[in-house]
Amino acid sequence: MRIIVQKFGGTSLSTSQAKEHVIHHIKRERDNGYAVVVVVSAIGRRGDPYATDTLLEQLAPFAAYVDLKEQDMLLSCGEMISATLIGTQIRAAGMPAVVLSGAEAGIETDDDYGSAKIIAIHPERIVKALEAGQVVVVTGFQGRTKQGAITTLGRGGSDTSATALGAALQAEIVDIYTDVNGVLTADPKLVSDARPIAKVSYAEICHMAREGAKVVHPRAVEIAQQARIPVRVRSTFSEEEGTLVQDEAWQHNEHAVLDRHVTGIAYALGITQLHVSGTEQQPHDPRLIFESLAAHGISVDFINVTASHSLFTVQGEQAQLAEKLIAEQGLQVRLEAACAKVSVIGGGMNGQPGVMARIVSALSQEQIPILQSADSNAAIWVLVKEKHMAMALKCLHSTFDLNR
Ligand code: ADP
Ligand code: MG
């Protein structure tokens, strides 16, 4: 049995026209001879009646009384609704179909409610249905504990459901259908001339996803990589094949890929830079700083420690807590809020001279100050003010010819 997993995101299900596209993709792969497993997200985005964010908002006024286990019962409803609707519509289109909840599909997780991890998949029920010729629709983003409680997998969790099912079923491919034509060189919402990348390695896409390219969840990619299952990220609204994510080893014959130093540009917002130095009473002691941040679960980035000061960034609301912890130690701390991390990513940039020179020159031409920078063998990161972020993306994108 040749199995394909097709995952459809929220915007792919939000209008009747979109759902017709979904049915079309299912029918095409069935006609191609595949046994089809469909994984669906909740319908729509924040504000839509059954979107995950909308469900979550219902509890917001009672935040102090929320039980996380019960909250997962609520959050799981979005996918129950979309799966039932799509399953019914598949039958209406003349194909036999069965709808399974995450629990029924055998997705077993730990009990970390709200961001549960999949620990096992018992796919027997899916296999039986596939063997009987049915399209199997599975609710994304959810599973159950050994004790039977409903759990959800955290943001982007339906991507993870899809690749985990793909791995358990030894699918030939996992298709992630979304509202853009694949993984693009940058977020098309901010860089209008971003272009789809035809092929990328698991490592590159993981890098992009971790740095903010939310088109596919990094955990989902890791699972596919471990199982050596190719993933295709593609649009619900076209026939184009989008981006194929596969093993680097297969790519080594591909001249186009070897030639590419920079694959894409990603960004993350809501970052605060902290500048910590000593005072006369309390000399600068990096051990004090980083141990207390670690003890409070605050993760740090862009770390730069010298004899006289420590410079680093923290994400979101953790900034206030970090500031308080450091001030309590008698150290002096200065905050630079509203920063953004811009990541220039490319598996082929390792050992290539001049990448940083091009970044610096492009940003200085636009008079965008670099607050800090860091690099690894597959990425260079620069910290800029949020207000400069969109321009930084655009100019870096064109500096590396990603629009061509
Ligand atoms: P879905 O609901 O289908 O899971 P998501 O909103 O999670 O969709 O992901 C798709 C969105 O990811 C796109 O609309 C796009 O704005 C955003 N995105 C960010 N970076 C990229 C990128 N490099 N390539 C493609 N899309 C990106
Ligand atoms: Mg998504």
GROMACS .gro file of N, CA, C and O in nm, residues 299-364:
model
  264
  299SER      N    1   1.546   3.179   2.876
  299SER     CA    2   1.653   3.144   2.782
  299SER      C    3   1.706   3.270   2.716
  299SER      O    4   1.633   3.366   2.692
  300VAL      N    5   1.835   3.267   2.691
  300VAL     CA    6   1.904   3.386   2.641
  300VAL      C    7   1.965   3.358   2.504
  300VAL      O    8   1.989   3.243   2.467
  301ASP      N    9   1.986   3.465   2.430
  301ASP     CA   10   2.033   3.454   2.292
  301ASP      C   11   2.133   3.568   2.270
  301ASP      O   12   2.146   3.657   2.356
  302PHE      N   13   2.201   3.571   2.159
  302PHE     CA   14   2.296   3.679   2.128
  302PHE      C   15   2.388   3.709   2.247
  302PHE      O   16   2.405   3.824   2.286
  303ILE      N   17   2.447   3.605   2.303
  303ILE     CA   18   2.522   3.624   2.428
  303ILE      C   19   2.663   3.674   2.399
  303ILE      O   20   2.734   3.618   2.315
  304ASN      N   21   2.700   3.778   2.471
  304ASN     CA   22   2.832   3.837   2.453
  304ASN      C   23   2.882   3.880   2.590
  304ASN      O   24   2.829   3.974   2.649
  305VAL      N   25   2.981   3.809   2.642
  305VAL     CA   26   3.029   3.839   2.778
  305VAL      C   27   3.173   3.890   2.771
  305VAL      O   28   3.258   3.829   2.705
  306THR      N   29   3.199   4.003   2.836
  306THR     CA   30   3.337   4.052   2.848
  306THR      C   31   3.367   4.070   2.997
  306THR      O   32   3.280   4.047   3.082
  307ALA      N   33   3.488   4.117   3.030
  307ALA     CA   34   3.524   4.136   3.170
  307ALA      C   35   3.433   4.240   3.236
  307ALA      O   36   3.393   4.226   3.351
  308SER      N   37   3.391   4.341   3.159
  308SER     CA   38   3.319   4.452   3.222
  308SER      C   39   3.167   4.445   3.207
  308SER      O   40   3.094   4.510   3.280
  309HIS      N   41   3.118   4.366   3.110
  309HIS     CA   42   2.972   4.365   3.093
  309HIS      C   43   2.924   4.235   3.027
  309HIS      O   44   3.003   4.161   2.968
  310SER      N   45   2.792   4.213   3.040
  310SER     CA   46   2.727   4.103   2.968
  310SER      C   47   2.617   4.163   2.881
  310SER      O   48   2.540   4.247   2.929
  311LEU      N   49   2.615   4.120   2.758
  311LEU     CA   50   2.515   4.169   2.664
  311LEU      C   51   2.442   4.046   2.609
  311LEU      O   52   2.507   3.949   2.569
  312PHE      N   53   2.308   4.048   2.613
  312PHE     CA   54   2.233   3.933   2.560
  312PHE      C   55   2.088   3.974   2.537
  312PHE      O   56   2.048   4.085   2.573
  313THR      N   57   2.012   3.885   2.475
  313THR     CA   58   1.871   3.915   2.450
  313THR      C   59   1.782   3.810   2.516
  313THR      O   60   1.824   3.696   2.537
  314VAL      N   61   1.660   3.851   2.547
  314VAL     CA   62   1.557   3.757   2.592
  314VAL      C   63   1.430   3.784   2.514
  314VAL      O   64   1.414   3.890   2.452
  315GLN      N   65   1.340   3.687   2.514
  315GLN     CA   66   1.221   3.691   2.431
  315GLN      C   67   1.100   3.738   2.511
  315GLN      O   68   1.080   3.694   2.624
  316GLY      N   69   1.021   3.827   2.452
  316GLY     CA   70   0.889   3.862   2.503
  316GLY      C   71   0.886   3.911   2.646
  316GLY      O   72   0.969   3.991   2.688
  317GLU      N   73   0.788   3.858   2.721
  317GLU     CA   74   0.762   3.909   2.856
  317GLU      C   75   0.871   3.868   2.957
  317GLU      O   76   0.871   3.918   3.070
  318GLN      N   77   0.961   3.781   2.915
  318GLN     CA   78   1.067   3.741   3.007
  318GLN      C   79   1.161   3.857   3.040
  318GLN      O   80   1.235   3.852   3.138
  319ALA      N   81   1.156   3.963   2.958
  319ALA     CA   82   1.247   4.077   2.979
  319ALA      C   83   1.229   4.140   3.117
  319ALA      O   84   1.326   4.170   3.186
  320GLN      N   85   1.102   4.158   3.158
  320GLN     CA   86   1.076   4.224   3.286
  320GLN      C   87   1.131   4.141   3.402
  320GLN      O   88   1.193   4.194   3.493
  321LEU      N   89   1.107   4.012   3.396
  321LEU     CA   90   1.156   3.924   3.502
  321LEU      C   91   1.309   3.925   3.505
  321LEU      O   92   1.371   3.934   3.611
  322ALA      N   93   1.370   3.919   3.386
  322ALA     CA   94   1.516   3.920   3.378
  322ALA      C   95   1.572   4.048   3.439
  322ALA      O   96   1.667   4.046   3.518
  323GLU      N   97   1.510   4.159   3.406
  323GLU     CA   98   1.555   4.288   3.459
  323GLU      C   99   1.548   4.289   3.611
  323GLU      O  100   1.642   4.329   3.680
  324LYS      N  101   1.436   4.238   3.663
  324LYS     CA  102   1.417   4.236   3.808
  324LYS      C  103   1.523   4.149   3.876
  324LYS      O  104   1.585   4.189   3.975
  325LEU      N  105   1.545   4.030   3.821
  325LEU     CA  106   1.642   3.937   3.881
  325LEU      C  107   1.782   3.998   3.886
  325LEU      O  108   1.855   3.984   3.984
  326ILE      N  109   1.818   4.068   3.779
  326ILE     CA  110   1.953   4.123   3.772
  326ILE      C  111   1.967   4.244   3.865
  326ILE      O  112   2.067   4.259   3.936
  327ALA      N  113   1.862   4.327   3.866
  327ALA     CA  114   1.866   4.445   3.954
  327ALA      C  115   1.877   4.401   4.100
  327ALA      O  116   1.946   4.465   4.181
  328GLU      N  117   1.808   4.291   4.136
  328GLU     CA  118   1.812   4.240   4.274
  328GLU      C  119   1.953   4.203   4.318
  328GLU      O  120   1.982   4.197   4.436
  329GLN      N  121   2.038   4.175   4.219
  329GLN     CA  122   2.176   4.138   4.253
  329GLN      C  123   2.266   4.260   4.264
  329GLN      O  124   2.387   4.247   4.277
  330GLY      N  125   2.208   4.377   4.251
  330GLY     CA  126   2.286   4.500   4.264
  330GLY      C  127   2.362   4.537   4.138
  330GLY      O  128   2.447   4.626   4.140
  331LEU      N  129   2.334   4.467   4.030
  331LEU     CA  130   2.401   4.500   3.905
  331LEU      C  131   2.322   4.606   3.830
  331LEU      O  132   2.202   4.624   3.852
  332GLN      N  133   2.392   4.671   3.739
  332GLN     CA  134   2.325   4.775   3.662
  332GLN      C  135   2.277   4.713   3.531
  332GLN      O  136   2.353   4.643   3.463
  333VAL      N  137   2.150   4.738   3.495
  333VAL     CA  138   2.097   4.677   3.373
  333VAL      C  139   2.023   4.781   3.289
  333VAL      O  140   1.945   4.860   3.340
  334ARG      N  141   2.054   4.780   3.160
  334ARG     CA  142   1.988   4.873   3.068
  334ARG      C  143   1.915   4.789   2.962
  334ARG      O  144   1.968   4.690   2.912
  335LEU      N  145   1.790   4.829   2.932
  335LEU     CA  146   1.709   4.750   2.839
  335LEU      C  147   1.693   4.822   2.705
  335LEU      O  148   1.671   4.944   2.703
  336GLU      N  149   1.701   4.746   2.599
  336GLU     CA  150   1.667   4.798   2.466
  336GLU      C  151   1.551   4.712   2.417
  336GLU      O  152   1.572   4.598   2.370
  337ALA      N  153   1.429   4.764   2.431
  337ALA     CA  154   1.311   4.683   2.397
  337ALA      C  155   1.280   4.695   2.247
  337ALA      O  156   1.346   4.769   2.175
  338ALA      N  157   1.178   4.621   2.203
  338ALA     CA  158   1.130   4.629   2.064
  338ALA      C  159   1.239   4.602   1.960
  338ALA      O  160   1.258   4.679   1.866
  339CYS      N  161   1.312   4.494   1.981
  339CYS     CA  162   1.414   4.454   1.883
  339CYS      C  163   1.363   4.335   1.802
  339CYS      O  164   1.270   4.266   1.844
  340ALA      N  165   1.426   4.313   1.690
  340ALA     CA  166   1.391   4.199   1.605
  340ALA      C  167   1.518   4.127   1.565
  340ALA      O  168   1.623   4.189   1.547
  341LYS      N  169   1.506   3.995   1.554
  341LYS     CA  170   1.618   3.913   1.509
  341LYS      C  171   1.596   3.880   1.362
  341LYS      O  172   1.493   3.823   1.326
  342VAL      N  173   1.691   3.918   1.279
  342VAL     CA  174   1.682   3.885   1.137
  342VAL      C  175   1.788   3.779   1.108
  342VAL      O  176   1.905   3.797   1.142
  343SER      N  177   1.745   3.667   1.051
  343SER     CA  178   1.836   3.555   1.028
  343SER      C  179   1.859   3.535   0.879
  343SER      O  180   1.763   3.522   0.803
  344VAL      N  181   1.983   3.533   0.841
  344VAL     CA  182   2.020   3.501   0.702
  344VAL      C  183   2.067   3.356   0.705
  344VAL      O  184   2.165   3.324   0.771
  345ILE      N  185   1.991   3.268   0.637
  345ILE     CA  186   2.011   3.124   0.654
  345ILE      C  187   2.059   3.058   0.526
  345ILE      O  188   2.006   3.087   0.418
  346GLY      N  189   2.156   2.972   0.538
  346GLY     CA  190   2.201   2.899   0.420
  346GLY      C  191   2.299   2.790   0.455
  346GLY      O  192   2.403   2.816   0.514
  347GLY      N  193   2.263   2.666   0.420
  347GLY     CA  194   2.352   2.554   0.447
  347GLY      C  195   2.483   2.568   0.371
  347GLY      O  196   2.585   2.514   0.411
  348GLY      N  197   2.483   2.647   0.261
  348GLY     CA  198   2.603   2.657   0.179
  348GLY      C  199   2.692   2.775   0.213
  348GLY      O  200   2.787   2.803   0.142
  349MET      N  201   2.663   2.848   0.322
  349MET     CA  202   2.743   2.968   0.349
  349MET      C  203   2.869   2.936   0.430
  349MET      O  204   2.958   3.019   0.440
  350ASN      N  205   2.876   2.814   0.482
  350ASN     CA  206   2.991   2.775   0.563
  350ASN      C  207   3.121   2.792   0.483
  350ASN      O  208   3.136   2.736   0.376
  351GLY      N  209   3.211   2.872   0.538
  351GLY     CA  210   3.341   2.889   0.472
  351GLY      C  211   3.339   2.984   0.353
  351GLY      O  212   3.441   3.004   0.289
  352GLN      N  213   3.224   3.040   0.321
  352GLN     CA  214   3.217   3.136   0.211
  352GLN      C  215   3.255   3.275   0.261
  352GLN      O  216   3.187   3.329   0.347
  353PRO      N  217   3.360   3.335   0.210
  353PRO     CA  218   3.396   3.467   0.257
  353PRO      C  219   3.299   3.572   0.205
  353PRO      O  220   3.235   3.553   0.101
  354GLY      N  221   3.281   3.678   0.280
  354GLY     CA  222   3.208   3.792   0.228
  354GLY      C  223   3.061   3.798   0.258
  354GLY      O  224   2.995   3.896   0.224
  355VAL      N  225   3.004   3.694   0.323
  355VAL     CA  226   2.860   3.699   0.352
  355VAL      C  227   2.831   3.811   0.452
  355VAL      O  228   2.741   3.894   0.432
  356MET      N  229   2.909   3.817   0.559
  356MET     CA  230   2.887   3.922   0.659
  356MET      C  231   2.911   4.060   0.598
  356MET      O  232   2.836   4.154   0.626
  357ALA      N  233   3.011   4.071   0.511
  357ALA     CA  234   3.039   4.200   0.448
  357ALA      C  235   2.917   4.249   0.370
  357ALA      O  236   2.881   4.367   0.376
  358ARG      N  237   2.850   4.156   0.300
  358ARG     CA  238   2.733   4.197   0.223
  358ARG      C  239   2.618   4.238   0.315
  358ARG      O  240   2.543   4.331   0.285
  359ILE      N  241   2.604   4.169   0.427
  359ILE     CA  242   2.497   4.204   0.522
  359ILE      C  243   2.521   4.344   0.577
  359ILE      O  244   2.432   4.430   0.576
  360VAL      N  245   2.644   4.367   0.622
  360VAL     CA  246   2.675   4.497   0.682
  360VAL      C  247   2.657   4.608   0.580
  360VAL      O  248   2.597   4.712   0.610
  361SER      N  249   2.703   4.584   0.459
  361SER     CA  250   2.695   4.692   0.362
  361SER      C  251   2.550   4.719   0.321
  361SER      O  252   2.508   4.833   0.309
  362ALA      N  253   2.469   4.614   0.307
  362ALA     CA  254   2.328   4.634   0.271
  362ALA      C  255   2.254   4.711   0.380
  362ALA      O  256   2.177   4.804   0.351
  363LEU      N  257   2.278   4.675   0.505
  363LEU     CA  258   2.205   4.741   0.614
  363LEU      C  259   2.254   4.885   0.633
  363LEU      O  260   2.174   4.976   0.658
  364SER      N  261   2.384   4.907   0.616
  364SER     CA  262   2.430   5.045   0.639
  364SER      C  263   2.385   5.135   0.525
  364SER      O  264   2.357   5.253   0.546
   0.00000   0.00000   0.00000
